[in-house]
C-alpha cells in the first residue's frame, strides 16, 4: 500500500493506493461509520459490507437528485449519525458526489471518505472535492466544493467492471495525458485496454499517476479560476452531447476532445489531432458521429463556464500543453460546422 497526502486549501486528502478494502477498518471506527453505496456495487461485493452500517441506493445518474439526498438524511437520522460519524461513499461518481454533498450539509458537515469502485471515479470523478446533485436537465447544478479526508483504492472492484466503464475511465486518462503529460500520452500509445485490464501493476501505477495529475491541478486552483479549467478539455461539447444523446460520459467526452483538437488545429496550428483520434480509437472510444449542432449549441449556451456570448474553451497548442481561450458562440458554431 502507498500513502500519499495532498494539501488542498485548508484540507488534506490522503490517498491509499494499491490498498485493500479491509484497510477501511484501520481508517475509521466501524461503530461511527455509515457506508453509502448502490445496488450494483452491493450485489457484486456483498461480503465486504458485512458488519458495516450501509445505506444502499438505486444505481444511476437519474438518482443523483434532491429526493435521494432527503432519503439518505432520513436514514442517517435513523442510524443516529452525529458529528462523530464518518460517511464513506463506496461506488462510482454518482455515489461519491452524493456522499460528498450529503457529508457537507448533514449537521453542517461530517467527515467523508471515498472508496471509488470505477476507473472513472478512481482517476477523476471522486477527486477534486466538487460534489452535488442534478436539477431537472441541469447536471451538478447544486453542490459544494469540499475535499474528502481520504480515498482508499482497491483495484479488485475493477474485476467486475463492464467494458464500457473501462472506456469511460480511459477517456479521462487520455484527457490528462494530452493536456499535461506527453510521456503518458506516448505510454498509452504503446499499450491498449486489454494490457491494462490484465496487468494489475500497470493499472495501479496508471491510476496513481492520474490521481496525482488531477489532485496536483486541483491543489493549484481548487475553485477553478485558472489551471483547473484545463480539466474541462473536451467537456463543453462533450457535456452537451451527453445531455442530448444516449451516450456514456466517456463516449461524449471522446467526441468533445476530437472536436476541440480540430478547433485547436484551425485556431492554434495544433499538429496532432489525428494522433489524438487514433489514441481514442485504440481505447475503444468513438471519434466520429453525426450530431445536430444547432441543438448542441443551445445546450452549450447554458454552460456554467460561459461569459455572456462567449465560452471558455480549452484548446491544445501541442500534446501536453493546453490553455483556455474565450470564444464567441458564433465563431464556435462556424468552426464546428462540418465542411461540405
Ligand atoms: N469531484 C470531481 C471534481 O472535483 O472534479
Short mmCIF file of C-alpha atoms and ligand atoms in Angstrom, two decimals:
data_model
loop_
_atom_site.label_atom_id
_atom_site.label_comp_id
_atom_site.label_asym_id
_atom_site.label_seq_id
_atom_site.Cartn_x
_atom_site.Cartn_y
_atom_site.Cartn_z
CA UNK A 1 0.00 0.00 0.00
CA UNK A 2 1.21 3.51 -0.83
CA UNK A 3 0.04 6.52 1.13
CA UNK A 4 0.14 9.99 -0.47
CA UNK A 5 -1.09 13.22 1.15
CA UNK A 6 -2.36 16.20 -0.85
CA UNK A 7 -2.87 19.55 0.83
CA UNK A 8 -5.73 21.32 -0.92
CA UNK A 9 -6.68 24.71 0.52
CA UNK A 10 -7.14 24.18 4.24
CA UNK A 11 -7.84 20.45 3.79
CA UNK A 12 -5.61 17.40 3.49
CA UNK A 13 -6.73 14.45 1.39
CA UNK A 14 -4.86 11.19 1.87
CA UNK A 15 -4.84 8.64 -0.95
CA UNK A 16 -4.23 5.00 -0.04
CA UNK A 17 -3.15 3.46 -3.36
CA UNK A 18 -2.82 -0.29 -4.08
CA UNK A 19 -4.82 -0.90 -0.90
CA UNK A 20 -7.40 -3.46 0.26
CA UNK A 21 -10.97 -2.60 1.22
CA UNK A 22 -10.40 -4.32 4.58
CA UNK A 23 -7.95 -1.50 5.46
CA UNK A 24 -11.01 0.76 5.92
CA UNK A 25 -11.35 -0.66 9.46
CA UNK A 26 -7.99 0.92 10.32
CA UNK A 27 -9.08 4.33 8.96
CA UNK A 28 -12.49 4.75 10.58
CA UNK A 29 -14.24 3.34 13.67
CA UNK A 30 -16.81 0.84 12.40
CA UNK A 31 -19.39 1.86 15.05
CA UNK A 32 -19.26 5.51 13.97
CA UNK A 33 -19.33 4.95 10.23
CA UNK A 34 -22.04 4.71 7.58
CA UNK A 35 -21.24 3.40 4.11
CA UNK A 36 -23.20 4.75 1.17
CA UNK A 37 -23.29 2.54 -1.91
CA UNK A 38 -25.55 1.45 -4.77
CA UNK A 39 -27.28 -1.82 -5.57
CA UNK A 40 -24.76 -2.82 -8.27
CA UNK A 41 -21.73 -2.47 -6.02
CA UNK A 42 -23.56 -4.00 -3.05
CA UNK A 43 -24.66 -7.08 -5.03
CA UNK A 44 -21.26 -7.62 -6.63
CA UNK A 45 -19.35 -7.31 -3.30
CA UNK A 46 -21.94 -8.15 -0.61
CA UNK A 47 -19.45 -9.84 1.74
CA UNK A 48 -17.36 -6.65 2.06
CA UNK A 49 -20.27 -4.79 3.66
CA UNK A 50 -20.82 -7.33 6.47
CA UNK A 51 -20.66 -5.64 9.86
CA UNK A 52 -20.89 -2.09 8.46
CA UNK A 53 -23.94 0.20 8.67
CA UNK A 54 -24.76 0.54 4.99
CA UNK A 55 -27.25 2.61 3.02
CA UNK A 56 -27.87 1.07 -0.41
CA UNK A 57 -29.24 3.32 -3.17
CA UNK A 58 -30.65 2.51 -6.60
CA UNK A 59 -27.89 2.84 -9.20
CA UNK A 60 -27.67 5.54 -11.84
CA UNK A 61 -27.27 9.25 -12.57
CA UNK A 62 -31.07 9.66 -12.51
CA UNK A 63 -30.94 9.17 -8.71
CA UNK A 64 -28.41 11.99 -8.18
CA UNK A 65 -31.25 14.27 -7.15
CA UNK A 66 -32.69 16.01 -4.09
CA UNK A 67 -35.21 13.23 -3.14
CA UNK A 68 -32.25 10.81 -2.79
CA UNK A 69 -30.48 13.32 -0.55
CA UNK A 70 -33.62 13.60 1.62
CA UNK A 71 -33.94 9.80 1.83
CA UNK A 72 -30.29 9.38 2.87
CA UNK A 73 -30.61 12.12 5.50
CA UNK A 74 -33.68 10.31 6.86
CA UNK A 75 -31.69 7.08 7.14
CA UNK A 76 -28.75 8.86 8.74
CA UNK A 77 -31.03 10.23 11.44
CA UNK A 78 -32.48 6.73 11.98
CA UNK A 79 -28.95 5.39 12.36
CA UNK A 80 -28.36 8.20 14.90
CA UNK A 81 -25.49 9.58 12.84
CA UNK A 82 -23.93 12.59 14.55
CA UNK A 83 -20.90 14.85 14.22
CA UNK A 84 -18.61 11.89 15.10
CA UNK A 85 -19.95 9.84 12.21
CA UNK A 86 -17.97 9.16 9.05
CA UNK A 87 -19.86 8.91 5.77
CA UNK A 88 -17.99 6.76 3.25
CA UNK A 89 -19.07 6.70 -0.39
CA UNK A 90 -18.33 3.28 -1.91
CA UNK A 91 -19.09 3.46 -5.61
CA UNK A 92 -18.69 5.38 -8.84
CA UNK A 93 -19.01 9.13 -9.40
CA UNK A 94 -22.73 9.29 -8.60
CA UNK A 95 -22.19 7.78 -5.16
CA UNK A 96 -19.08 9.82 -4.34
CA UNK A 97 -20.86 13.01 -5.50
CA UNK A 98 -23.83 12.20 -3.26
CA UNK A 99 -21.70 11.17 -0.28
CA UNK A 100 -19.55 14.31 -0.62
CA UNK A 101 -22.60 16.56 -0.82
CA UNK A 102 -24.59 14.92 1.96
CA UNK A 103 -21.45 14.81 4.14
CA UNK A 104 -21.02 18.56 3.57
CA UNK A 105 -24.55 19.51 4.60
CA UNK A 106 -25.60 16.92 7.22
CA UNK A 107 -25.23 18.63 10.62
CA UNK A 108 -23.33 21.33 8.66
CA UNK A 109 -20.64 18.84 7.76
CA UNK A 110 -19.43 15.42 8.87
CA UNK A 111 -16.25 13.55 7.95
CA UNK A 112 -16.23 11.99 4.48
CA UNK A 113 -14.06 9.35 2.76
CA UNK A 114 -14.38 7.58 -0.58
CA UNK A 115 -13.77 4.11 -1.91
CA UNK A 116 -14.05 4.67 -5.68
CA UNK A 117 -15.10 1.47 -7.48
CA UNK A 118 -14.99 2.53 -11.15
CA UNK A 119 -11.94 3.53 -13.15
CA UNK A 120 -13.56 6.89 -13.94
CA UNK A 121 -14.12 7.61 -10.23
CA UNK A 122 -10.57 6.47 -9.36
CA UNK A 123 -8.86 8.82 -11.83
CA UNK A 124 -11.31 11.71 -11.91
CA UNK A 125 -14.86 11.80 -10.51
CA UNK A 126 -14.05 11.05 -6.86
CA UNK A 127 -11.14 13.51 -6.83
CA UNK A 128 -11.18 17.26 -6.52
CA UNK A 129 -13.90 17.97 -3.98
CA UNK A 130 -16.67 19.09 -6.33
CA UNK A 131 -19.82 17.24 -5.35
CA UNK A 132 -23.52 17.75 -5.76
CA UNK A 133 -26.72 16.78 -7.48
CA UNK A 134 -28.57 17.40 -10.74
CA UNK A 135 -31.69 19.53 -11.03
CA UNK A 136 -34.04 18.95 -13.96
CA UNK A 137 -31.87 18.77 -17.06
CA UNK A 138 -29.01 20.64 -15.36
CA UNK A 139 -26.12 18.43 -14.28
CA UNK A 140 -24.39 19.29 -10.99
CA UNK A 141 -26.38 22.49 -10.59
CA UNK A 142 -26.43 22.26 -6.80
CA UNK A 143 -23.38 21.36 -4.75
CA UNK A 144 -20.33 22.34 -2.75
CA UNK A 145 -16.56 22.09 -3.07
CA UNK A 146 -15.27 20.12 -0.10
CA UNK A 147 -12.37 17.68 -0.12
CA UNK A 148 -12.79 14.15 1.27
CA UNK A 149 -10.45 13.21 4.11
CA UNK A 150 -9.25 10.12 2.22
CA UNK A 151 -9.63 7.87 -0.78
CA UNK A 152 -8.99 4.15 -0.50
CA UNK A 153 -8.04 2.49 -3.79
CA UNK A 154 -8.69 -1.24 -4.20
CA UNK A 155 -8.44 -2.46 -7.81
CA UNK A 156 -10.41 -5.63 -7.01
CA UNK A 157 -13.51 -3.54 -7.80
CA UNK A 158 -12.32 -3.24 -11.41
CA UNK A 159 -12.62 -7.02 -11.91
CA UNK A 160 -16.40 -6.75 -12.16
CA UNK A 161 -16.36 -3.50 -14.15
CA UNK A 162 -18.15 -3.65 -17.54
CA UNK A 163 -16.04 -2.88 -20.65
CA UNK A 164 -17.97 0.36 -21.21
CA UNK A 165 -16.87 1.61 -17.77
CA UNK A 166 -13.20 0.89 -18.56
CA UNK A 167 -13.55 3.03 -21.68
CA UNK A 168 -15.15 5.84 -19.64
CA UNK A 169 -12.11 5.87 -17.38
CA UNK A 170 -9.69 5.88 -20.31
CA UNK A 171 -11.40 8.93 -21.86
CA UNK A 172 -10.34 10.96 -18.79
CA UNK A 173 -6.89 9.32 -18.65
CA UNK A 174 -6.28 10.29 -22.30
CA UNK A 175 -7.53 13.80 -21.48
CA UNK A 176 -4.96 14.09 -18.66
CA UNK A 177 -2.20 12.87 -20.96
CA UNK A 178 -3.00 15.14 -23.90
CA UNK A 179 -3.38 18.23 -21.69
CA UNK A 180 -0.45 17.74 -19.33
CA UNK A 181 1.82 14.75 -19.92
CA UNK A 182 3.40 13.92 -23.31
CA UNK A 183 5.24 10.92 -21.76
CA UNK A 184 1.99 9.43 -20.53
CA UNK A 185 0.46 10.03 -23.98
CA UNK A 186 3.33 8.05 -25.57
CA UNK A 187 3.00 5.25 -22.98
CA UNK A 188 -0.72 4.95 -23.74
CA UNK A 189 0.07 4.79 -27.47
CA UNK A 190 2.29 1.76 -26.83
CA UNK A 191 -0.39 -0.18 -24.91
CA UNK A 192 -4.12 -0.91 -25.09
CA UNK A 193 -7.16 -1.59 -22.92
CA UNK A 194 -6.58 -5.31 -22.58
CA UNK A 195 -2.96 -4.75 -21.41
CA UNK A 196 -4.20 -2.60 -18.50
CA UNK A 197 -7.10 -4.97 -17.78
CA UNK A 198 -4.72 -7.92 -17.40
CA UNK A 199 -1.80 -6.21 -15.68
CA UNK A 200 -2.56 -5.25 -12.06
CA UNK A 201 0.70 -3.37 -11.53
CA UNK A 202 0.28 -1.38 -14.75
CA UNK A 203 -3.27 -0.30 -13.92
CA UNK A 204 -2.33 0.54 -10.32
CA UNK A 205 0.53 2.71 -11.48
CA UNK A 206 -1.66 4.37 -14.17
CA UNK A 207 -4.36 5.15 -11.58
CA UNK A 208 -1.81 6.62 -9.17
CA UNK A 209 -0.31 8.82 -11.94
CA UNK A 210 -3.72 10.09 -13.00
CA UNK A 211 -4.93 10.75 -9.46
CA UNK A 212 -1.72 12.75 -8.98
CA UNK A 213 -2.34 14.76 -12.20
CA UNK A 214 -5.90 15.59 -11.10
CA UNK A 215 -5.08 16.39 -7.47
CA UNK A 216 -1.96 18.42 -8.19
CA UNK A 217 -4.02 20.52 -10.64
CA UNK A 218 -6.76 20.99 -8.03
CA UNK A 219 -4.11 21.82 -5.41
CA UNK A 220 -3.02 24.80 -7.52
CA UNK A 221 -6.53 26.04 -8.21
CA UNK A 222 -9.28 24.46 -6.09
CA UNK A 223 -12.03 26.87 -7.17
CA UNK A 224 -11.26 26.73 -10.91
CA UNK A 225 -10.07 30.27 -11.54
CA UNK A 226 -7.23 29.17 -13.82
CA UNK A 227 -5.32 25.92 -14.42
CA UNK A 228 -8.11 23.64 -13.12
CA UNK A 229 -10.27 24.74 -16.06
CA UNK A 230 -7.92 22.80 -18.37
CA UNK A 231 -9.50 19.64 -16.95
CA UNK A 232 -12.61 20.70 -18.89
CA UNK A 233 -10.88 19.85 -22.19
CA UNK A 234 -13.49 18.10 -24.37
CA UNK A 235 -16.20 18.68 -21.78
CA UNK A 236 -18.06 21.74 -23.15
CA UNK A 237 -19.28 20.00 -26.30
CA UNK A 238 -18.98 16.62 -24.52
CA UNK A 239 -21.49 17.54 -21.78
CA UNK A 240 -23.90 18.88 -24.41
CA UNK A 241 -23.65 15.59 -26.37
CA UNK A 242 -24.19 13.66 -23.14
CA UNK A 243 -27.33 15.67 -22.36
CA UNK A 244 -28.87 15.41 -25.83
CA UNK A 245 -27.91 11.84 -26.85
CA UNK A 246 -27.94 8.45 -25.12
CA UNK A 247 -24.18 8.04 -24.87
CA UNK A 248 -21.83 7.36 -21.97
CA UNK A 249 -19.70 10.10 -20.39
CA UNK A 250 -16.53 8.67 -21.96
CA UNK A 251 -18.05 8.47 -25.44
CA UNK A 252 -19.34 12.05 -25.22
CA UNK A 253 -16.02 13.37 -23.92
CA UNK A 254 -14.13 11.50 -26.62
CA UNK A 255 -16.21 13.24 -29.31
CA UNK A 256 -15.76 16.55 -27.46
CA UNK A 257 -11.97 16.07 -27.42
CA UNK A 258 -11.89 15.28 -31.15
CA UNK A 259 -13.86 18.49 -31.87
CA UNK A 260 -11.62 20.54 -29.53
CA UNK A 261 -8.50 19.12 -31.22
CA UNK A 262 -9.88 20.07 -34.67
CA UNK A 263 -10.61 23.60 -33.38
CA UNK A 264 -7.08 23.72 -31.97
CA UNK A 265 -5.70 22.86 -35.43
CA UNK A 266 -7.74 25.62 -37.04
CA UNK A 267 -7.02 28.29 -34.40
CA UNK A 268 -3.63 27.41 -32.90
CA UNK A 269 -1.90 25.31 -35.53
CA UNK A 270 -2.13 22.17 -33.33
CA UNK A 271 -0.48 19.40 -35.39
CA UNK A 272 -1.57 16.19 -33.64
CA UNK A 273 -5.36 16.00 -33.96
CA UNK A 274 -5.07 12.72 -35.89
CA UNK A 275 -2.75 11.24 -33.26
CA UNK A 276 -5.33 12.02 -30.56
CA UNK A 277 -8.12 10.47 -32.65
CA UNK A 278 -6.06 7.31 -33.18
CA UNK A 279 -5.34 7.01 -29.44
CA UNK A 280 -9.02 7.40 -28.52
CA UNK A 281 -9.97 4.75 -31.10
CA UNK A 282 -7.21 2.45 -29.74
CA UNK A 283 -9.04 2.50 -26.37
CA UNK A 284 -12.42 1.76 -27.97
CA UNK A 285 -13.72 5.34 -27.87
CA UNK A 286 -15.73 6.94 -30.71
CA UNK A 287 -14.12 9.65 -32.81
CA UNK A 288 -16.79 10.32 -35.44
CA UNK A 289 -20.52 10.87 -35.07
CA UNK A 290 -23.16 12.96 -36.75
CA UNK A 291 -24.93 15.28 -34.36
CA UNK A 292 -27.37 18.17 -34.52
CA UNK A 293 -25.01 21.11 -33.97
CA UNK A 294 -27.82 23.67 -33.59
CA UNK A 295 -29.31 21.66 -30.71
CA UNK A 296 -25.89 21.25 -29.07
CA UNK A 297 -25.15 24.98 -29.43
CA UNK A 298 -28.36 25.77 -27.49
CA UNK A 299 -27.24 23.46 -24.66
CA UNK A 300 -23.70 24.91 -24.65
CA UNK A 301 -25.15 28.40 -24.32
CA UNK A 302 -26.42 27.27 -20.88
CA UNK A 303 -22.94 26.03 -19.83
CA UNK A 304 -21.77 27.16 -16.36
CA UNK A 305 -18.46 28.24 -18.00
CA UNK A 306 -19.98 30.76 -20.38
CA UNK A 307 -19.42 34.51 -20.05
CA UNK A 308 -22.13 36.43 -21.90
CA UNK A 309 -21.95 35.48 -25.58
CA UNK A 310 -18.59 33.77 -25.14
CA UNK A 311 -17.46 30.45 -23.75
CA UNK A 312 -14.13 29.49 -22.18
CA UNK A 313 -12.99 26.67 -24.47
CA UNK A 314 -9.90 24.58 -23.75
CA UNK A 315 -7.63 24.26 -26.77
CA UNK A 316 -4.34 22.47 -27.38
CA UNK A 317 -1.08 24.00 -28.53
CA UNK A 318 0.73 20.68 -28.60
CA UNK A 319 0.45 17.32 -26.85
CA UNK A 320 0.98 18.10 -23.16
CA UNK A 321 0.10 21.80 -23.46
CA UNK A 322 -3.45 23.18 -23.31
CA UNK A 323 -4.89 26.57 -22.47
CA UNK A 324 -8.30 28.22 -22.09
CA UNK A 325 -9.43 30.55 -24.86
CA UNK A 326 -12.54 32.74 -24.79
CA UNK A 327 -14.52 32.06 -27.98
CA UNK A 328 -17.73 33.76 -29.16
CA UNK A 329 -20.51 31.20 -29.63
CA UNK A 330 -20.91 32.40 -33.24
CA UNK A 331 -17.24 31.55 -34.01
CA UNK A 332 -17.58 28.21 -32.27
CA UNK A 333 -20.63 27.28 -34.31
CA UNK A 334 -18.93 28.30 -37.57
CA UNK A 335 -15.79 26.30 -36.78
CA UNK A 336 -17.60 23.20 -35.56
CA UNK A 337 -19.83 23.00 -38.64
CA UNK A 338 -18.78 20.10 -40.85
CA UNK A 339 -17.12 21.39 -44.05
CA UNK A 340 -19.05 20.47 -47.18
N1 LIG B 1 -15.46 15.52 -7.85
C1 LIG B 1 -14.99 15.83 -9.14
C2 LIG B 1 -14.16 17.06 -9.17
O1 LIG B 1 -14.00 17.72 -8.17
O2 LIG B 1 -13.66 17.41 -10.23
#
